[in-house]
mmCIF file with all atom_site columns, C-alpha atoms in Angstrom:
data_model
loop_
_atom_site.group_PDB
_atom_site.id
_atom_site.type_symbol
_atom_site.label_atom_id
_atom_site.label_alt_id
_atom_site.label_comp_id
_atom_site.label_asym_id
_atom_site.label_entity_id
_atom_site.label_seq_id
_atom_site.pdbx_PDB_ins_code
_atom_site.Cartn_x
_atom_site.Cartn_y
_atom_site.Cartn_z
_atom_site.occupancy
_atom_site.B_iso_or_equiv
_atom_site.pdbx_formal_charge
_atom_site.auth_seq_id
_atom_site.auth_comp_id
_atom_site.auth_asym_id
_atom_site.auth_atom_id
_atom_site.pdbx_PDB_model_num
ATOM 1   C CA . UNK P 1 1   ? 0.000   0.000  0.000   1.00 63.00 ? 270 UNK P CA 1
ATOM 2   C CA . UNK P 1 2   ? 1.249   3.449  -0.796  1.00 67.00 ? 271 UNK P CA 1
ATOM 3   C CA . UNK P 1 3   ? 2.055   6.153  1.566   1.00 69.00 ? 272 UNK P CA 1
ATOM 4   C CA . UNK P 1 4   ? 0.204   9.462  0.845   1.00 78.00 ? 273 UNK P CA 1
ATOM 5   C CA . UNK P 1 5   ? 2.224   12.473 0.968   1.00 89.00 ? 274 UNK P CA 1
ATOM 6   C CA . UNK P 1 6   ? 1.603   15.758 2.421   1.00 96.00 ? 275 UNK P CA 1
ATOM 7   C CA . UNK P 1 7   ? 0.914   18.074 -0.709  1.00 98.00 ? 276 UNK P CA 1
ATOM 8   C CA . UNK P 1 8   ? 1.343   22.135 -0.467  1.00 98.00 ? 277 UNK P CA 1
ATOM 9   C CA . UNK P 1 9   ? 0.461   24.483 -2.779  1.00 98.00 ? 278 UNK P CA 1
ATOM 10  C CA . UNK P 1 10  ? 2.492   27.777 -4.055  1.00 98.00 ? 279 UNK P CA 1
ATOM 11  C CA . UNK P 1 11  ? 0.484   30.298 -5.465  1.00 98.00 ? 280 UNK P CA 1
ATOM 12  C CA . UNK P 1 12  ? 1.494   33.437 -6.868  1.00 97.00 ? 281 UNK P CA 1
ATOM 13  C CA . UNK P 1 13  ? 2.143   36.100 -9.387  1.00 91.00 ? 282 UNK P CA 1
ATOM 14  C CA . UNK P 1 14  ? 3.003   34.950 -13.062 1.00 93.00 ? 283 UNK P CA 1
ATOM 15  C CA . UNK P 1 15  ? 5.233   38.285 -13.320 1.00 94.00 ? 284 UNK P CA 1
ATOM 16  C CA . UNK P 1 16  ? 7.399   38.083 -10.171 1.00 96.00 ? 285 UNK P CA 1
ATOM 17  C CA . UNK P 1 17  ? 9.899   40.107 -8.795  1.00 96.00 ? 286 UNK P CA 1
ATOM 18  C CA . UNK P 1 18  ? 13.464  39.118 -8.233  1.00 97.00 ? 287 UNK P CA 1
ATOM 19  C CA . UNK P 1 19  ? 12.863  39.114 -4.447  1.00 97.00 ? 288 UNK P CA 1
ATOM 20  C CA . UNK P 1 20  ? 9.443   37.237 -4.767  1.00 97.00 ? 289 UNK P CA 1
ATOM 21  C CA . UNK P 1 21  ? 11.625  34.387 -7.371  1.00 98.00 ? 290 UNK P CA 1
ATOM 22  C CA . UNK P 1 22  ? 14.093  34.134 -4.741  1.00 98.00 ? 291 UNK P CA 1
ATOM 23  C CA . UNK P 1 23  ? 11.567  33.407 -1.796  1.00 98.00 ? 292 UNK P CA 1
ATOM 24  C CA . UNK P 1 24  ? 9.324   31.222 -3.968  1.00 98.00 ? 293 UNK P CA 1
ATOM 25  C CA . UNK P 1 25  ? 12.967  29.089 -4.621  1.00 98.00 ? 294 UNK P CA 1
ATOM 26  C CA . UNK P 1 26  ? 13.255  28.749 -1.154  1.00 98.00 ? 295 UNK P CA 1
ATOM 27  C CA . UNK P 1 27  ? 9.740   28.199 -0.769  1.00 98.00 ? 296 UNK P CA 1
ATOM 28  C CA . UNK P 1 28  ? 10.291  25.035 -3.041  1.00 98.00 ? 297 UNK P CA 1
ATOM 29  C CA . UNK P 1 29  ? 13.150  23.766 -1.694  1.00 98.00 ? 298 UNK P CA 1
ATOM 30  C CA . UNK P 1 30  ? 12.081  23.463 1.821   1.00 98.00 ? 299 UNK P CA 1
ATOM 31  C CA . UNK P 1 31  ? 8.797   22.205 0.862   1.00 98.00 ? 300 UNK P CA 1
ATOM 32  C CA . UNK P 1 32  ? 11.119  19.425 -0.625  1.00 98.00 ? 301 UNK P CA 1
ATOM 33  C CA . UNK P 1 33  ? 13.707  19.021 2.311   1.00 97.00 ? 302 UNK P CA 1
ATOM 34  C CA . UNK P 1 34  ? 10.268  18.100 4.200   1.00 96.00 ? 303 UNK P CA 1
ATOM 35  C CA . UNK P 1 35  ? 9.397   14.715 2.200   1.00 95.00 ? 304 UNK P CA 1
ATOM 36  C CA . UNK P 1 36  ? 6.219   16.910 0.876   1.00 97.00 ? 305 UNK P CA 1
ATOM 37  C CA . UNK P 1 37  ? 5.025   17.255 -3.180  1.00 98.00 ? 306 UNK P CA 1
ATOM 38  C CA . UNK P 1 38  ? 4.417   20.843 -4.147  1.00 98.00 ? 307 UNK P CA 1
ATOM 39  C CA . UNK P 1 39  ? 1.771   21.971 -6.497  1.00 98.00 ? 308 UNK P CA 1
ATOM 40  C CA . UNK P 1 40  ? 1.469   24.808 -8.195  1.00 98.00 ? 309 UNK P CA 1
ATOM 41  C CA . UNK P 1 41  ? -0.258  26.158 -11.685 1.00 97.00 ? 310 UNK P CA 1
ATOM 42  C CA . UNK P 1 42  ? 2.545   24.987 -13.213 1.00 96.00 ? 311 UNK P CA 1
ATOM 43  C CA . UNK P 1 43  ? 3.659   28.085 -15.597 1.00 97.00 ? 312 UNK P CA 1
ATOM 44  C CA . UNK P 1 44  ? 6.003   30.877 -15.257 1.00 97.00 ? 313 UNK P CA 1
ATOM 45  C CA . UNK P 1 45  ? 6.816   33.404 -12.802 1.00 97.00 ? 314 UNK P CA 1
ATOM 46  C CA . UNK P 1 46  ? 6.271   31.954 -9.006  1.00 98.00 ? 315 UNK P CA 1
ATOM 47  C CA . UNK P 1 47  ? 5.000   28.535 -10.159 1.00 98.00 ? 316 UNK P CA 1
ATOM 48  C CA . UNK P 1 48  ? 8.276   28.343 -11.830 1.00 98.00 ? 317 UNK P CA 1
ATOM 49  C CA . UNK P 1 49  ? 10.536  29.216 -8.868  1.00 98.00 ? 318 UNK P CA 1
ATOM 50  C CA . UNK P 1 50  ? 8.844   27.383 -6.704  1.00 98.00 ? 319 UNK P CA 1
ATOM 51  C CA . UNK P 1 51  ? 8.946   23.923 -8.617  1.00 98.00 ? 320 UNK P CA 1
ATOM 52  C CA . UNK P 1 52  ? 12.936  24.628 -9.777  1.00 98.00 ? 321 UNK P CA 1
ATOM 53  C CA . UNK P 1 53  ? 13.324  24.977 -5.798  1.00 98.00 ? 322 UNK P CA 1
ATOM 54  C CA . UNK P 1 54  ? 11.203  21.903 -4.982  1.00 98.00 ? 323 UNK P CA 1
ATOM 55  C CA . UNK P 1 55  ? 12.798  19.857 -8.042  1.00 98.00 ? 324 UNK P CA 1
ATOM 56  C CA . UNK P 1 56  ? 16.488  21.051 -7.422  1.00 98.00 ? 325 UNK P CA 1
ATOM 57  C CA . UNK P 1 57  ? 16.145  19.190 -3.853  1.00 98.00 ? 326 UNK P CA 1
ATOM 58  C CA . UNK P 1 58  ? 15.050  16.166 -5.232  1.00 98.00 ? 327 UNK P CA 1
ATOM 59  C CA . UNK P 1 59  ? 10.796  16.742 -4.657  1.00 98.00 ? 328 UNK P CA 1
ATOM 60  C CA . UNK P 1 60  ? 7.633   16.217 -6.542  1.00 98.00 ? 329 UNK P CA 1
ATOM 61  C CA . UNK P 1 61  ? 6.065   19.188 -8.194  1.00 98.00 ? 330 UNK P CA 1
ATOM 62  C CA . UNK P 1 62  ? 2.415   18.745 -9.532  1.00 98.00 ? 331 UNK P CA 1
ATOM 63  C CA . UNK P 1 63  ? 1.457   21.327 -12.125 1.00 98.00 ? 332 UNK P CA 1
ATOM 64  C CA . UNK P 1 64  ? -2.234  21.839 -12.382 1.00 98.00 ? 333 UNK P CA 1
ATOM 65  C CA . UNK P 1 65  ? -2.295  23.744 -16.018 1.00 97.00 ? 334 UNK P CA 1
ATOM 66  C CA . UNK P 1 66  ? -4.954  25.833 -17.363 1.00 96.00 ? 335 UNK P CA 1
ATOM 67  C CA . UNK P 1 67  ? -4.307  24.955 -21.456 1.00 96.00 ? 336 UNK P CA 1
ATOM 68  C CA . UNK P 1 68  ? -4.380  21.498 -22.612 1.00 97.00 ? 337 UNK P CA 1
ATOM 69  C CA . UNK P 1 69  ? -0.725  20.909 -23.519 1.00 97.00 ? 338 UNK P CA 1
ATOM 70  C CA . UNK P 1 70  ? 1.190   19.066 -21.161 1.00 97.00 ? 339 UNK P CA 1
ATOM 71  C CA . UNK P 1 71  ? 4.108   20.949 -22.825 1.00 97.00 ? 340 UNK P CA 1
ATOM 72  C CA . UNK P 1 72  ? 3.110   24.396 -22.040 1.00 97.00 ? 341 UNK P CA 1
ATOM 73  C CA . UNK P 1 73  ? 4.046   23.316 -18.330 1.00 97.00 ? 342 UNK P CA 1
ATOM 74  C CA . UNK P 1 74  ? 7.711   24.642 -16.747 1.00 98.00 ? 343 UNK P CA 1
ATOM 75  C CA . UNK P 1 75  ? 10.766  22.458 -17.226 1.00 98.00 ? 344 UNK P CA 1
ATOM 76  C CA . UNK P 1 76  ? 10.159  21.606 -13.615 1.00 98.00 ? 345 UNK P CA 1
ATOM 77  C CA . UNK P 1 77  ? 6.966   20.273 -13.531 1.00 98.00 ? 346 UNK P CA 1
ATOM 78  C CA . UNK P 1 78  ? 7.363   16.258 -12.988 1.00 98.00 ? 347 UNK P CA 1
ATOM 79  C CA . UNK P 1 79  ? 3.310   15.932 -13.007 1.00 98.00 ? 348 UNK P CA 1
ATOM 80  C CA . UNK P 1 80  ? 1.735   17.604 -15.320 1.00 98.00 ? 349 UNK P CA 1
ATOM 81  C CA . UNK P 1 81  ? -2.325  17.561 -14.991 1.00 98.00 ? 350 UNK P CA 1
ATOM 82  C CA . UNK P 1 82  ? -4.057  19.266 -18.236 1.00 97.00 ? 351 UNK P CA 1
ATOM 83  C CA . UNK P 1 83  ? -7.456  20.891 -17.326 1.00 97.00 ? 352 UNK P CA 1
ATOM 84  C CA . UNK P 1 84  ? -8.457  23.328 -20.244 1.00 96.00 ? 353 UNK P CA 1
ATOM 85  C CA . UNK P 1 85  ? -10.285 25.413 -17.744 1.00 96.00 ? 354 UNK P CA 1
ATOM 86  C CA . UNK P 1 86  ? -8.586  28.439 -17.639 1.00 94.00 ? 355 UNK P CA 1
ATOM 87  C CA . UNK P 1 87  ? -8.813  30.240 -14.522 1.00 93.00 ? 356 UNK P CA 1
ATOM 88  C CA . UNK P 1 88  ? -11.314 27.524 -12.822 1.00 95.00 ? 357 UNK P CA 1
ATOM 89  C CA . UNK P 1 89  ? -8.456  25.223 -12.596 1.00 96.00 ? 358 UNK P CA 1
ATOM 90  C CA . UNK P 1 90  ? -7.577  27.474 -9.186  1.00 97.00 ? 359 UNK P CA 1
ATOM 91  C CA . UNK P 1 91  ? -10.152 25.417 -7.719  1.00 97.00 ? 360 UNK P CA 1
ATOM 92  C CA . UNK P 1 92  ? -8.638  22.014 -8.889  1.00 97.00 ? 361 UNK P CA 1
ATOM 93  C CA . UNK P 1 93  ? -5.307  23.487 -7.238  1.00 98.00 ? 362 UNK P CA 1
ATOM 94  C CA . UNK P 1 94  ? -6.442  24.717 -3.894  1.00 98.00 ? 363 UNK P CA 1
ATOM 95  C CA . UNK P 1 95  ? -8.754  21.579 -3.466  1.00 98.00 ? 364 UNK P CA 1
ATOM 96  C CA . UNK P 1 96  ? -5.589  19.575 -4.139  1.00 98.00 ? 365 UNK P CA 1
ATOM 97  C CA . UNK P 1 97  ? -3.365  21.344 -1.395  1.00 98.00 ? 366 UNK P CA 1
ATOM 98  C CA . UNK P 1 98  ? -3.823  20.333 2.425   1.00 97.00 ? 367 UNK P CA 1
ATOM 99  C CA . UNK P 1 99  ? -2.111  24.055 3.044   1.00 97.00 ? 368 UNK P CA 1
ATOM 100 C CA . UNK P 1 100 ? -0.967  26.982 0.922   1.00 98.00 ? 369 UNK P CA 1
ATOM 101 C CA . UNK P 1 101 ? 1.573   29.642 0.729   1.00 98.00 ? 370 UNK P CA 1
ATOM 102 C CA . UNK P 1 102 ? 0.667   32.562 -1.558  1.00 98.00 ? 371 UNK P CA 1
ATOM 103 C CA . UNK P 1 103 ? 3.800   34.376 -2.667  1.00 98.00 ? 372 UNK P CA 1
ATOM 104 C CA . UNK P 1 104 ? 3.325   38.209 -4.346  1.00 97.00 ? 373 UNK P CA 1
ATOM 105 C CA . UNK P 1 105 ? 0.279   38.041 -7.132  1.00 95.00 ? 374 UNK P CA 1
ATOM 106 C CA . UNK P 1 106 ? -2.390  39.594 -8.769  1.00 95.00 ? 375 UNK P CA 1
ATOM 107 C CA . UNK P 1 107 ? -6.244  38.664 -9.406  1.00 96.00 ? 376 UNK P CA 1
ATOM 108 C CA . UNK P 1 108 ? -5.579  35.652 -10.326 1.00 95.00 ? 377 UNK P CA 1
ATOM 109 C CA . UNK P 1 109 ? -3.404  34.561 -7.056  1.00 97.00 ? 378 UNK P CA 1
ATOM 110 C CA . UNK P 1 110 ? -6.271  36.482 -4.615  1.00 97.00 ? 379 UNK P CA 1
ATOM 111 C CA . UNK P 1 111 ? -9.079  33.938 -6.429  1.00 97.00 ? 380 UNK P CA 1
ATOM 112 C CA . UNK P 1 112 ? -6.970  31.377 -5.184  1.00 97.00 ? 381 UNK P CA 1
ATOM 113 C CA . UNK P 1 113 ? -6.948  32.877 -1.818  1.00 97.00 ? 382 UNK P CA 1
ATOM 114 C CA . UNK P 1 114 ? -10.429 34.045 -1.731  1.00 96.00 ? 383 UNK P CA 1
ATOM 115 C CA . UNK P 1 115 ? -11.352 29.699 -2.621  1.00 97.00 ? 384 UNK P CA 1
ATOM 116 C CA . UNK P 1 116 ? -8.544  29.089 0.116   1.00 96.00 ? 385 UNK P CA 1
ATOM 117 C CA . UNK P 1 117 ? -10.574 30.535 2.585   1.00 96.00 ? 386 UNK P CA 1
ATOM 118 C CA . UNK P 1 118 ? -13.487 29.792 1.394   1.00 96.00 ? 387 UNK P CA 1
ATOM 119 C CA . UNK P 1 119 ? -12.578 26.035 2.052   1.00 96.00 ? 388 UNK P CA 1
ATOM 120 C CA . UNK P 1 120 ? -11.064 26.495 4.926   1.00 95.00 ? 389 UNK P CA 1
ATOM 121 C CA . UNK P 1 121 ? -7.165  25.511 4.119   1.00 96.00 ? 390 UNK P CA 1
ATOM 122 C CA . UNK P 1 122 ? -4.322  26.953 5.988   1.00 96.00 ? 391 UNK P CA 1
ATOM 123 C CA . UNK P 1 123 ? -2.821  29.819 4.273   1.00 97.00 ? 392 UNK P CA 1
ATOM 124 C CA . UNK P 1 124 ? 0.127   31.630 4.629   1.00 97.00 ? 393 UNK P CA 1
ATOM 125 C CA . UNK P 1 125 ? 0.878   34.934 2.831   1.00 97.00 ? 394 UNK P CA 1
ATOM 126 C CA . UNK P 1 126 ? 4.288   35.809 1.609   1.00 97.00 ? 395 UNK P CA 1
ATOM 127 C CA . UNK P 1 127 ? 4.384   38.914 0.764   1.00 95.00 ? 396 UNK P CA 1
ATOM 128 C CA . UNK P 1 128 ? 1.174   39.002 -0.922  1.00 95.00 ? 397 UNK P CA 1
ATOM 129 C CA . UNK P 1 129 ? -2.332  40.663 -0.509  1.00 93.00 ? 398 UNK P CA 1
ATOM 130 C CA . UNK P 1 130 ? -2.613  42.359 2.618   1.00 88.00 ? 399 UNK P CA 1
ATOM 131 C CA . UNK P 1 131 ? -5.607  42.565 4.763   1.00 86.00 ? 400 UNK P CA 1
ATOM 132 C CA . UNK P 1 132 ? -7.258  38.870 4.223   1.00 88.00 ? 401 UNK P CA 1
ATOM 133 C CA . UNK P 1 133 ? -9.227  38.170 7.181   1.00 83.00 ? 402 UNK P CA 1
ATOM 134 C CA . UNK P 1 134 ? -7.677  35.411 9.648   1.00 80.00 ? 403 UNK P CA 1
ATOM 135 C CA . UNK P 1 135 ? -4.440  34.660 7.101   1.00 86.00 ? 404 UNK P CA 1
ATOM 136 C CA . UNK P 1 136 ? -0.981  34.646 8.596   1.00 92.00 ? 405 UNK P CA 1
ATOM 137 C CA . UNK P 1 137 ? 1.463   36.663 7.157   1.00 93.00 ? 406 UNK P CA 1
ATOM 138 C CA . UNK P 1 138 ? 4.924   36.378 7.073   1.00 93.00 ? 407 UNK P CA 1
ATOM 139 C CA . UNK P 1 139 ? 7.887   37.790 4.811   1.00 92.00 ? 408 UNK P CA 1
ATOM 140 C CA . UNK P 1 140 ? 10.236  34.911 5.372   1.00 97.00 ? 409 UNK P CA 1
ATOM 141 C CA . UNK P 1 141 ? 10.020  31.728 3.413   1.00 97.00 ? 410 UNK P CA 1
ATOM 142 C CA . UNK P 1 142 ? 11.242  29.899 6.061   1.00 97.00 ? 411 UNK P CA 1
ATOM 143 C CA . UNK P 1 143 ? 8.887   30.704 8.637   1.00 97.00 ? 412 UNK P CA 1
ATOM 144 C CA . UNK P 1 144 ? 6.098   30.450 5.990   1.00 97.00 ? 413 UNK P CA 1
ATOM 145 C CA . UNK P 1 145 ? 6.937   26.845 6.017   1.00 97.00 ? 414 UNK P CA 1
ATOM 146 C CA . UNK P 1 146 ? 7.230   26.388 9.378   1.00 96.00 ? 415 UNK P CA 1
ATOM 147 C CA . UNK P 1 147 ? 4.046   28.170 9.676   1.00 95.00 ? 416 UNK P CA 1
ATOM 148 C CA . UNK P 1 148 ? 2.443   25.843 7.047   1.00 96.00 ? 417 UNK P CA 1
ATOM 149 C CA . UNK P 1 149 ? 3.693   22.651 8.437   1.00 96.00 ? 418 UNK P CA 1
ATOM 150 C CA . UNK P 1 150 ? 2.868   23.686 12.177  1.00 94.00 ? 419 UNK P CA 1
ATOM 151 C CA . UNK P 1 151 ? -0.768  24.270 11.295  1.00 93.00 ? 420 UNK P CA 1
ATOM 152 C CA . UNK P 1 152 ? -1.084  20.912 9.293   1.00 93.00 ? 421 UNK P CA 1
ATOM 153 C CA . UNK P 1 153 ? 0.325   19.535 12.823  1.00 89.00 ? 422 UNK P CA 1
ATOM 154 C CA . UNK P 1 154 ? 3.544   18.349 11.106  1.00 77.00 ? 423 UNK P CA 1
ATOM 155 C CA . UNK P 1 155 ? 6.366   20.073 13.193  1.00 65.00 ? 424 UNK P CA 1
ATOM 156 C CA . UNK P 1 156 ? 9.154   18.372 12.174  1.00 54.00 ? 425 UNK P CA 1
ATOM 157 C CA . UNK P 1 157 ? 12.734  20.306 10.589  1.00 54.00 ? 426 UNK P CA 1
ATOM 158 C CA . UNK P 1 158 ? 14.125  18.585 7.580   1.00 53.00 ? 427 UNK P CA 1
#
């Protein structure tokens, strides 16, 4: 019988900032280092740092993509899922994650945390929207995945 891993989700911005790249990298990676498969929209921007992180430290990244072309995923993907839903794939994504960390974004990132909270998942906001009702906020990808694995009870360091 197979083990079920712990799956978070990175959402964020498709047009990053260095500083967001570099904390959605780190983001990845330690989501990794924890034995736990990211997923993520799977294209550019955040999605992209965040799976090179993951990948780069030897994790899982599933890549829940809005076209339907496996291809159009990021080099990092290792999962591609093809939904040709556009934008209602956010759904498929945040249903998919037990927690998630929002890094920068625009619209499309805040529909993600609007249906995060909606559903109830943890959330943690790195440097993203401000002012979300009962959403920790940190600027620190480490303590975002503290945070994250804290609230899913999983308090284990790597």
């Amino acid at each position: 019988m197979a083990v079920q891993r712990l799956i978070i989700g990175v959402i964020g911005a498709g047009d990053a900032s260095p500083s967001g790249l570099e904390k959605a990298y780190q983001v990845g990676r330690l989501i990794a280092l924890r034995g736990a498969v990211l997923v993520c929209g799977g294209l550019g921007g955040i999605m992209e740092a965040a799976s090179r992180g993951c990948f780069e430290a030897g994790g899982e990244v599933i890549g829940i993509l809005p076209g339907d072309k496996a291809a159009s995923a990021n080099p990092f993907i290792t999962h591609p899922i093809v939904t040709a839903m556009g934008h209602a794939r956010n759904v498929i994504l945040v249903q998919t994650a037990a927690a998630l960390i929002a890094i920068e974004g625009g619209y499309g990132t805040l529909s993600e945390i609007a249906i995060a909270r909606k559903l109830d998942k943890p959330l943690v906001l790195l440097d993203s929207w401000p002012d979300i009702d009962n959403t920790l906020t940190t600027d620190a990808p480490q303590q975002a995945v503290i945070t994250i694995f804290s609230l899913l009870g999983r308090n284990l360091q790597p």
